[in-house]
Amino acid sequence: MNINFERVIPFIPLMLSGVLMTLQLAALAALGGSILGFAFSLLGRKGSVFRPVIKAIVDFFRGTPLLIQLTFFHLGLPQITGWVPDVMVSALIVFSLNSGAYLSEVLRAGIESIDKGQIEAAHALGVENWDITWNIVVPQALRNVLPAIMNEFITLVKETSVVSVIGVTELMRRTQMTSSVTYRYFEPYLITMILYLVLNMILSFFGKKLERALSYD
Amino acid sequence: MISLLNVSKSFGDTVVLKNVTIEFEPEKTYAIIGSSGAGKSTLLRCINLMEVPTTGSVIIDSVDLVKDRKQLNRVREKIGMVFQNFNLFAHMSALNNVTFALRKVKKMNEAEAKDVAVKYLTEVGLQHRLDNYPHQLSGGEKQRVAIARALAMKPIAMLFDEPTSALDPEMTQEVLKVIKNLNHIGMTNIIVTHEIKFAQEVADYIIFMNQAEILEVTETKTFFSAPKSERAKTFLANMI
C-alpha cells in the first residue's frame, strides 16, 4: 500500500478554492443554459418560424462532444475570428449553449405534457395567450420535468471538469496541478471525487426540497 | 343574443356541420340531442369559436366572431363553457380555479376575486372545498367547480358539452341538479347531452341533430309528444 495523504494536505486549500470556481462556472452556466433552454423551447415550438434554426442548434450541441465544442470554440475559432476570448468567457458560452440545448428538449417535453383541455378551458374564459403560457402551461411543465432539470444541473456540475483542458483553474485543473507537483494520484483524485459528490448531494437535496415545494399532492 | 348563420365545418373531407342556421333566444335553455357523430359538440364549440367554422357567421351581441377575431376574447369572456372532462387547472385549488380568470380577464384584485369565487362555489355547494386541488375532488365536485368557474364570469350564456358523460350515475344527478337550479337572469343555456330525461326536464327547446344537420328546433313538450322529423320519431322510440 502506498497511500500518503500528508503530501497532499498542503494542497487542499488550493483544491477547495477550485471548488469555488467550479461552483461559479456551474451556476452561471446553469443560469445561461436555463435562459437559452427556455427561449429555445418556446421559439422551437411547432409552427414557429425559428424552429429549423433552433433544431439545428440543438442537434449540433447534443450531437457533438462537449470537449470538442470547447476546444473548437476556444482554440479553433480564434484562427478565423482573430478574437481570443477569456477562458471563462469561452467556457460560459459553450456550457450555456450545450446545457440550453439539453434543457430545451426537457422543457419541450414538459410543455407538451400539459393537458390540452386546460388550455382550451382558459381560452374559453377569454384568457390571453400570454397569461395561459405563464400561469397554466409553464408552472405545470416545470413541475413535471423538475427531476429531469435537476439531472441536467448535476451533469453540468460534473462536466465543468472538462474546462481544465482550456486552462480554467477550477477543481479538476487544480487536482491535476496537485498531482503533477506531488506525483500522487490516488489521494488528490479521491478528494476531488468526494468534493464533486458533496456538491451534487447538496444540489439534489435542494432539488428535492423544490420538488416538494412545487407539489400540490 | 347569439346566432349562427349558415355555419359549416369540415375536418378534411369529413363534413361535421352542414349549413346550420339557428338563433338562441335570451333566458332560454336549449338541449342539443341526437345520436353520436351528429355534430352536436361541434355545433356547441362553434358558438365560442373553440372550433372555427369553415364557412358561415357566428354573431354574438352584433359581433361577427368569424370575421372580427380581435373581439374573440372579449366575447368569450361572456360565454361560459363546461366540458365533459372538467378541464380544471390541475395546479390550482378550487378557489384559484375560479379566481384565475377573474383576476387575469376581469382584472379584479385578489380580495374582490376571492369574494366572487366564494359566492359561486357556495352556490354549487362547495364552500367546504375551497382549498382542495382538483385531484382531491370527486368527478361531480370537479364539474361543479368548473360550473362555478364559468358562472363567476357573469356570462350571458353557458355552453355545456356533455357535462355528465364522464360521471357515474350518482354524480351525474348531483351535477344535473346544479345545472337545473341555475336561474341566472338573462342567461341562455345550451346543453349537449345524452340524458334525454334531463333534457326533457330543463330545456325550453330541443335541437335535434342528425348527420351534421339540425333537423328540428322544437319546444320541448311538443318535441317529446309529436316530433316533426321522422328521424326524431325513431330516435325517441329507441330511447324507450
Coordinates of C-alpha atoms in Angstrom, one line a residue:
Chain A
M1 CA 0.0 0.0 0.0
N2 CA 1.2 3.3 -1.0
I3 CA -1.1 5.9 0.4
N4 CA 0.1 9.1 1.9
F5 CA -2.3 12.0 2.4
E6 CA 0.4 14.1 4.2
R7 CA 2.0 15.1 0.9
V8 CA -1.4 16.2 -0.4
I9 CA -2.8 18.0 2.6
P10 CA -0.9 21.3 1.9
F11 CA -2.7 21.4 -1.4
I12 CA -6.2 21.1 -0.1
P13 CA -6.8 24.9 0.2
L14 CA -5.8 25.1 -3.4
M15 CA -8.3 22.5 -4.4
L16 CA -11.0 24.0 -2.3
S17 CA -10.6 27.3 -3.9
G18 CA -11.1 25.4 -7.2
V19 CA -14.4 24.3 -5.8
L20 CA -15.5 27.9 -5.7
M21 CA -14.5 28.4 -9.4
T22 CA -16.4 25.2 -10.3
L23 CA -19.4 26.4 -8.5
Q24 CA -19.3 29.8 -10.1
L25 CA -18.9 28.3 -13.5
A26 CA -21.7 25.7 -13.0
A27 CA -24.1 28.4 -11.5
L28 CA -23.5 30.8 -14.4
A29 CA -23.8 28.1 -17.0
A30 CA -27.0 26.8 -15.4
L31 CA -28.4 30.3 -15.5
G32 CA -27.3 30.8 -19.1
G33 CA -28.5 27.3 -20.0
S34 CA -31.9 27.8 -18.4
I35 CA -32.5 31.1 -20.2
L36 CA -31.4 29.7 -23.5
G37 CA -33.2 26.4 -22.9
F38 CA -36.4 28.3 -22.2
A39 CA -36.0 30.5 -25.2
F40 CA -35.2 27.5 -27.5
S41 CA -38.2 25.5 -26.2
L42 CA -40.6 28.4 -26.8
L43 CA -39.1 29.5 -30.1
G44 CA -38.7 26.0 -31.3
R45 CA -42.4 25.1 -30.9
K46 CA -44.2 23.5 -33.8
G47 CA -45.2 26.1 -36.4
S48 CA -42.6 28.7 -35.2
V49 CA -40.5 30.3 -38.0
F50 CA -37.4 29.8 -35.8
R51 CA -38.0 26.1 -35.5
P52 CA -35.4 25.0 -38.1
V53 CA -32.7 27.2 -36.7
I54 CA -33.4 26.1 -33.1
K55 CA -33.5 22.5 -34.2
A56 CA -30.1 22.8 -35.9
I57 CA -28.6 24.4 -32.8
V58 CA -30.0 21.7 -30.5
D59 CA -28.9 18.9 -32.8
F60 CA -25.4 20.3 -33.0
F61 CA -24.8 20.8 -29.3
R62 CA -26.4 17.5 -28.4
G63 CA -24.7 15.6 -31.2
T64 CA -21.1 16.6 -30.7
P65 CA -18.8 16.0 -27.7
L66 CA -18.6 18.9 -25.2
L67 CA -14.8 18.6 -25.0
I68 CA -14.5 19.1 -28.8
Q69 CA -17.0 22.0 -28.7
L70 CA -15.0 23.7 -26.1
T71 CA -11.6 23.2 -27.7
F72 CA -13.0 24.2 -31.1
F73 CA -14.6 27.4 -29.7
H74 CA -11.7 28.5 -27.6
L75 CA -8.7 27.4 -29.7
G76 CA -10.1 26.7 -33.2
L77 CA -12.4 29.7 -33.9
P78 CA -9.8 32.4 -33.0
Q79 CA -7.8 31.2 -36.0
I80 CA -10.7 32.6 -38.1
T81 CA -12.0 35.4 -36.0
G82 CA -8.8 36.6 -34.5
W83 CA -10.6 37.1 -31.2
V84 CA -9.2 35.1 -28.4
P85 CA -11.8 35.1 -25.6
D86 CA -11.0 34.8 -22.0
V87 CA -11.1 31.1 -20.9
M88 CA -14.1 31.8 -18.6
V89 CA -16.0 33.5 -21.4
S90 CA -15.4 30.6 -23.7
A91 CA -16.4 28.1 -21.1
L92 CA -19.6 30.0 -20.2
I93 CA -20.7 30.4 -23.8
V94 CA -20.1 26.8 -24.7
F95 CA -21.7 25.4 -21.5
S96 CA -24.7 27.7 -21.7
L97 CA -25.4 26.7 -25.3
N98 CA -24.7 23.0 -24.5
S99 CA -27.0 22.8 -21.5
G100 CA -29.5 25.1 -23.2
A101 CA -29.8 22.5 -25.9
Y102 CA -30.5 19.7 -23.5
L103 CA -32.8 21.8 -21.3
S104 CA -34.9 22.9 -24.2
E105 CA -35.7 19.3 -25.1
V106 CA -36.6 18.6 -21.5
L107 CA -38.8 21.7 -21.3
R108 CA -40.4 21.0 -24.6
A109 CA -41.4 17.6 -23.3
G110 CA -42.8 19.3 -20.2
I111 CA -44.8 21.8 -22.3
E112 CA -46.2 19.0 -24.5
S113 CA -47.2 17.1 -21.4
I114 CA -49.8 19.7 -20.4
D115 CA -53.4 18.5 -21.0
K116 CA -54.8 20.5 -23.9
G117 CA -58.2 20.6 -22.2
Q118 CA -56.9 23.1 -19.6
I119 CA -55.6 25.4 -22.3
E120 CA -58.9 25.1 -24.0
A121 CA -60.8 26.0 -20.8
A122 CA -58.6 29.0 -20.4
H123 CA -59.3 30.1 -23.9
A124 CA -63.0 29.7 -23.3
L125 CA -62.7 32.1 -20.3
G126 CA -61.2 34.7 -22.6
V127 CA -57.7 34.5 -21.1
E128 CA -54.9 35.9 -23.3
N129 CA -52.3 33.6 -24.7
W130 CA -49.5 35.2 -22.6
D131 CA -51.3 34.5 -19.4
I132 CA -52.1 30.9 -20.4
T133 CA -48.4 30.3 -21.2
W134 CA -47.1 31.8 -17.9
N135 CA -49.8 30.8 -15.5
I136 CA -51.1 27.5 -16.8
V137 CA -48.5 25.9 -19.0
V138 CA -45.1 26.9 -17.6
P139 CA -45.8 26.1 -13.9
Q140 CA -47.2 22.7 -14.6
A141 CA -44.5 21.9 -17.2
L142 CA -41.7 22.9 -14.8
R143 CA -43.1 20.8 -12.1
N144 CA -43.4 17.8 -14.4
V145 CA -39.8 18.0 -15.6
L146 CA -38.1 19.2 -12.4
P147 CA -36.3 15.9 -11.8
A148 CA -35.0 15.9 -15.4
I149 CA -33.8 19.5 -14.9
M150 CA -32.0 18.6 -11.7
N151 CA -30.4 15.8 -13.6
E152 CA -29.1 18.3 -16.2
F153 CA -27.7 20.6 -13.5
I154 CA -25.9 17.7 -11.8
T155 CA -24.4 16.7 -15.1
L156 CA -23.4 20.3 -15.6
V157 CA -21.5 20.4 -12.3
K158 CA -19.6 17.3 -13.3
E159 CA -19.0 18.4 -16.8
T160 CA -17.4 21.7 -15.8
S161 CA -14.3 19.5 -15.1
V162 CA -13.9 19.4 -18.9
V163 CA -12.8 23.1 -19.0
S164 CA -9.5 22.1 -17.4
V165 CA -8.4 21.4 -21.0
I166 CA -8.5 25.0 -21.9
G167 CA -6.9 26.0 -18.7
V168 CA -9.6 27.3 -16.4
T169 CA -8.2 26.7 -12.9
E170 CA -11.3 25.0 -11.4
L171 CA -11.3 22.0 -9.2
M172 CA -10.2 19.5 -11.9
R173 CA -7.4 21.6 -13.1
R174 CA -6.1 22.2 -9.6
T175 CA -6.3 18.5 -8.9
Q176 CA -4.1 17.9 -12.0
M177 CA -1.7 20.6 -10.7
T178 CA -1.6 18.9 -7.3
S179 CA -0.8 15.6 -8.9
S180 CA 1.9 17.0 -11.1
V181 CA 3.7 18.6 -8.1
T182 CA 3.3 15.8 -5.6
Y183 CA 3.4 12.8 -8.0
R184 CA 0.4 11.5 -6.2
Y185 CA -2.8 10.5 -8.0
F186 CA -4.9 8.3 -5.7
E187 CA -5.2 10.9 -2.9
P188 CA -5.9 14.1 -4.8
Y189 CA -8.4 12.4 -7.2
L190 CA -10.1 10.7 -4.3
I191 CA -10.5 14.0 -2.5
T192 CA -11.7 15.6 -5.7
M193 CA -14.3 12.9 -6.3
I194 CA -15.6 13.4 -2.8
L195 CA -15.8 17.1 -3.4
Y196 CA -17.9 16.7 -6.6
L197 CA -20.1 14.2 -4.9
V198 CA -20.7 16.5 -1.9
L199 CA -21.6 19.4 -4.3
N200 CA -24.1 17.2 -6.1
M201 CA -25.6 15.8 -3.0
I202 CA -26.2 19.3 -1.8
L203 CA -27.7 20.2 -5.2
S204 CA -30.0 17.2 -5.2
F205 CA -31.1 17.9 -1.6
F206 CA -32.3 21.4 -2.7
G207 CA -33.8 19.9 -5.8
K208 CA -35.9 17.5 -3.7
K209 CA -36.9 20.4 -1.5
L210 CA -38.0 22.4 -4.5
E211 CA -39.9 19.5 -5.9
R212 CA -41.8 19.2 -2.6
A213 CA -42.5 22.9 -2.5
L214 CA -43.9 22.8 -6.0
S215 CA -46.0 19.7 -5.5
Y216 CA -49.7 20.0 -4.8
D217 CA -50.4 16.4 -3.9
Chain B
M1 CA -78.2 37.4 -28.5
I2 CA -76.4 34.5 -30.2
S3 CA -77.0 33.4 -33.7
L4 CA -75.3 31.1 -36.2
L5 CA -75.7 31.8 -39.9
N6 CA -75.1 29.2 -42.5
V7 CA -72.3 27.6 -40.4
S8 CA -70.5 24.7 -41.9
K9 CA -67.5 22.8 -40.6
S10 CA -65.3 20.2 -42.2
F11 CA -62.3 18.3 -41.0
G12 CA -60.5 17.4 -44.2
D13 CA -63.1 15.6 -46.3
T14 CA -65.4 14.9 -43.4
V15 CA -68.3 17.3 -43.1
V16 CA -69.3 17.6 -39.4
L17 CA -71.7 20.6 -39.7
K18 CA -73.7 21.3 -42.8
N19 CA -75.1 24.8 -43.3
V20 CA -76.5 25.3 -39.8
T21 CA -78.6 28.4 -39.0
I22 CA -80.1 29.0 -35.6
E23 CA -80.9 31.8 -33.3
F24 CA -80.7 31.4 -29.5
E25 CA -83.2 33.5 -27.5
P26 CA -82.0 35.0 -24.3
E27 CA -83.0 33.4 -21.0
K28 CA -84.0 30.1 -22.7
T29 CA -82.5 26.7 -22.2
Y30 CA -81.7 24.6 -25.2
A31 CA -80.8 20.9 -25.2
I32 CA -78.9 19.6 -28.3
I33 CA -79.7 15.9 -28.7
G34 CA -79.1 13.3 -31.4
S35 CA -77.0 10.2 -32.0
S36 CA -73.2 10.1 -31.7
G37 CA -71.4 11.8 -34.5
A38 CA -74.4 14.0 -35.4
G39 CA -72.3 17.2 -34.9
K40 CA -73.7 18.2 -31.5
S41 CA -70.5 19.1 -29.8
T42 CA -69.1 20.7 -32.9
L43 CA -72.1 23.0 -33.1
L44 CA -71.7 23.9 -29.5
R45 CA -68.0 24.5 -29.9
C46 CA -68.6 26.8 -32.9
I47 CA -70.5 29.2 -30.7
N48 CA -67.4 30.5 -28.9
L49 CA -65.1 29.5 -31.7
M50 CA -63.4 26.7 -29.9
E51 CA -63.9 25.3 -33.4
V52 CA -63.6 27.8 -36.2
P53 CA -66.4 27.3 -38.8
T54 CA -65.2 26.6 -42.3
T55 CA -67.8 28.9 -43.6
G56 CA -70.7 31.0 -42.1
S57 CA -71.0 33.5 -39.4
V58 CA -71.2 33.3 -35.6
I59 CA -72.9 36.5 -34.3
I60 CA -72.8 37.4 -30.6
D61 CA -74.1 40.8 -29.5
S62 CA -73.8 42.0 -33.1
V63 CA -70.2 41.0 -33.5
D64 CA -69.4 38.5 -36.2
L65 CA -66.7 36.5 -34.5
V66 CA -65.6 34.6 -37.6
K67 CA -64.6 38.0 -39.2
D68 CA -63.7 40.0 -36.2
R69 CA -61.2 37.8 -34.4
K70 CA -59.9 40.7 -32.3
Q71 CA -63.1 40.7 -30.3
L72 CA -62.9 37.0 -29.7
N73 CA -61.5 37.1 -26.1
R74 CA -63.9 39.9 -25.2
V75 CA -66.8 37.8 -26.3
R76 CA -65.5 34.5 -24.9
E77 CA -65.5 36.3 -21.5
K78 CA -69.3 36.5 -21.8
I79 CA -69.8 32.9 -22.8
G80 CA -69.2 30.3 -20.1
M81 CA -68.2 26.8 -21.1
V82 CA -68.3 23.5 -19.2
F83 CA -66.5 20.5 -20.7
Q84 CA -67.0 16.8 -20.5
N85 CA -63.6 16.3 -18.8
F86 CA -63.9 19.3 -16.5
N87 CA -60.6 20.7 -17.6
L88 CA -59.8 22.2 -14.3
F89 CA -56.4 23.8 -13.8
A90 CA -54.6 20.9 -12.1
H91 CA -52.1 23.1 -10.2
M92 CA -54.7 25.4 -8.7
S93 CA -57.0 25.0 -5.8
A94 CA -60.8 25.1 -6.4
L95 CA -60.8 28.7 -5.3
N96 CA -58.0 29.7 -7.6
N97 CA -59.5 27.8 -10.5
V98 CA -62.4 30.3 -10.1
T99 CA -60.4 33.4 -9.3
F100 CA -57.9 32.9 -12.1
A101 CA -59.9 34.4 -15.0
L102 CA -61.5 37.0 -12.6
R103 CA -58.0 38.3 -12.0
K104 CA -56.5 37.9 -15.4
V105 CA -59.5 38.8 -17.6
K106 CA -61.8 40.9 -15.3
K107 CA -58.7 42.5 -13.7
M108 CA -60.2 42.1 -10.2
N109 CA -57.8 42.3 -7.3
E110 CA -57.2 39.3 -5.1
A111 CA -59.8 40.2 -2.5
E112 CA -62.6 41.0 -4.9
A113 CA -61.9 37.9 -6.9
K114 CA -62.0 35.8 -3.8
D115 CA -65.3 37.2 -2.7
V116 CA -66.9 36.4 -6.1
A117 CA -65.3 32.9 -6.2
V118 CA -66.5 32.0 -2.7
K119 CA -70.0 33.2 -3.7
Y120 CA -70.2 31.0 -6.7
L121 CA -68.5 28.0 -5.2
T122 CA -71.1 28.2 -2.4
E123 CA -73.8 28.3 -4.9
V124 CA -72.7 25.0 -6.3
G125 CA -72.4 23.6 -2.7
L126 CA -68.6 23.6 -2.5
Q127 CA -67.9 26.2 0.2
H128 CA -66.1 23.5 2.2
R129 CA -63.8 22.6 -0.7
L130 CA -62.2 26.0 -1.5
D131 CA -58.6 24.9 -0.8
N132 CA -58.8 21.5 -2.3
Y133 CA -56.9 20.7 -5.5
P134 CA -58.7 19.0 -8.5
H135 CA -57.2 15.6 -7.8
Q136 CA -58.7 15.7 -4.3
L137 CA -62.2 16.2 -5.6
S138 CA -64.7 13.7 -6.9
G139 CA -65.8 13.9 -10.5
G140 CA -69.0 15.6 -9.6
E141 CA -67.2 18.1 -7.4
K142 CA -64.8 18.8 -10.2
Q143 CA -67.6 19.5 -12.6
R144 CA -69.3 21.8 -10.0
V145 CA -66.1 23.8 -9.7
A146 CA -66.0 24.1 -13.5
I147 CA -69.5 25.4 -13.4
A148 CA -68.7 27.9 -10.7
R149 CA -65.6 29.0 -12.7
A150 CA -67.8 29.7 -15.7
L151 CA -70.6 31.3 -13.8
A152 CA -68.3 33.7 -11.9
M153 CA -67.6 35.5 -15.1
K154 CA -71.2 36.5 -15.2
P155 CA -71.8 35.1 -18.7
I156 CA -74.7 35.9 -21.0
A157 CA -74.8 32.2 -22.0
M158 CA -73.5 28.9 -20.7
L159 CA -72.4 26.1 -23.1
F160 CA -72.4 22.6 -21.6
D161 CA -70.6 20.0 -23.6
E162 CA -71.8 16.6 -22.3
P163 CA -71.3 17.7 -18.8
T164 CA -72.1 14.4 -17.2
S165 CA -70.7 11.9 -19.7
A166 CA -67.6 11.2 -17.6
L167 CA -69.5 10.7 -14.4
D168 CA -71.2 7.8 -12.6
P169 CA -75.0 7.9 -12.2
E170 CA -74.9 9.3 -8.7
M171 CA -72.5 12.1 -9.6
T172 CA -74.5 12.7 -12.7
Q173 CA -77.5 13.5 -10.6
E174 CA -75.6 15.9 -8.4
V175 CA -74.3 17.8 -11.4
L176 CA -77.7 17.9 -13.2
K177 CA -79.3 19.2 -10.0
V178 CA -76.8 22.1 -10.0
I179 CA -77.5 22.9 -13.7
K180 CA -81.2 22.7 -13.1
N181 CA -81.0 25.2 -10.4
L182 CA -79.2 27.8 -12.5
N183 CA -81.6 30.7 -12.9
H184 CA -79.2 33.5 -13.6
I185 CA -81.1 36.4 -15.0
G186 CA -80.8 36.8 -18.7
M187 CA -78.6 33.7 -19.2
T188 CA -79.1 31.4 -22.1
N189 CA -78.1 27.7 -21.5
I190 CA -77.1 25.5 -24.3
I191 CA -76.6 21.9 -23.3
V192 CA -75.3 18.9 -25.4
T193 CA -76.5 15.9 -23.5
H194 CA -77.3 12.2 -23.8
E195 CA -79.5 12.4 -20.7
I196 CA -82.8 12.6 -22.5
K197 CA -84.9 12.7 -19.3
F198 CA -82.8 15.6 -18.1
A199 CA -83.2 17.4 -21.4
Q200 CA -86.9 17.0 -21.2
E201 CA -86.9 18.4 -17.7
V202 CA -84.8 21.5 -18.1
A203 CA -84.9 22.6 -21.8
D204 CA -87.3 25.0 -23.3
Y205 CA -86.3 23.9 -26.7
I206 CA -84.9 20.7 -28.1
I207 CA -82.4 21.0 -31.0
F208 CA -82.4 17.6 -32.7
M209 CA -79.4 16.9 -34.9
N210 CA -78.7 14.1 -37.3
Q211 CA -75.8 13.7 -39.8
A212 CA -74.3 17.2 -39.4
E213 CA -77.6 18.9 -39.7
I214 CA -80.2 20.4 -37.5
L215 CA -83.4 18.5 -38.3
E216 CA -85.6 20.5 -35.9
V217 CA -85.7 23.1 -33.2
T218 CA -88.9 22.3 -31.3
E219 CA -90.5 23.3 -28.0
T220 CA -89.6 20.6 -25.6
K221 CA -93.2 19.5 -24.8
T222 CA -94.1 19.3 -28.4
F223 CA -90.8 17.5 -29.3
F224 CA -91.5 14.7 -26.9
S225 CA -95.2 14.3 -27.8
A226 CA -95.0 15.0 -31.5
P227 CA -91.6 15.4 -33.1
K228 CA -91.7 16.8 -36.6
S229 CA -88.9 14.7 -38.2
E230 CA -89.2 11.0 -38.9
R231 CA -85.6 10.6 -37.7
A232 CA -86.6 12.1 -34.3
K233 CA -89.5 9.7 -34.0
T234 CA -87.2 6.7 -34.5
F235 CA -84.6 8.2 -32.1
L236 CA -87.2 8.7 -29.4
A237 CA -88.7 5.2 -30.0
N238 CA -85.3 3.7 -29.5
M239 CA -84.9 5.6 -26.2
I240 CA -87.8 3.8 -24.5

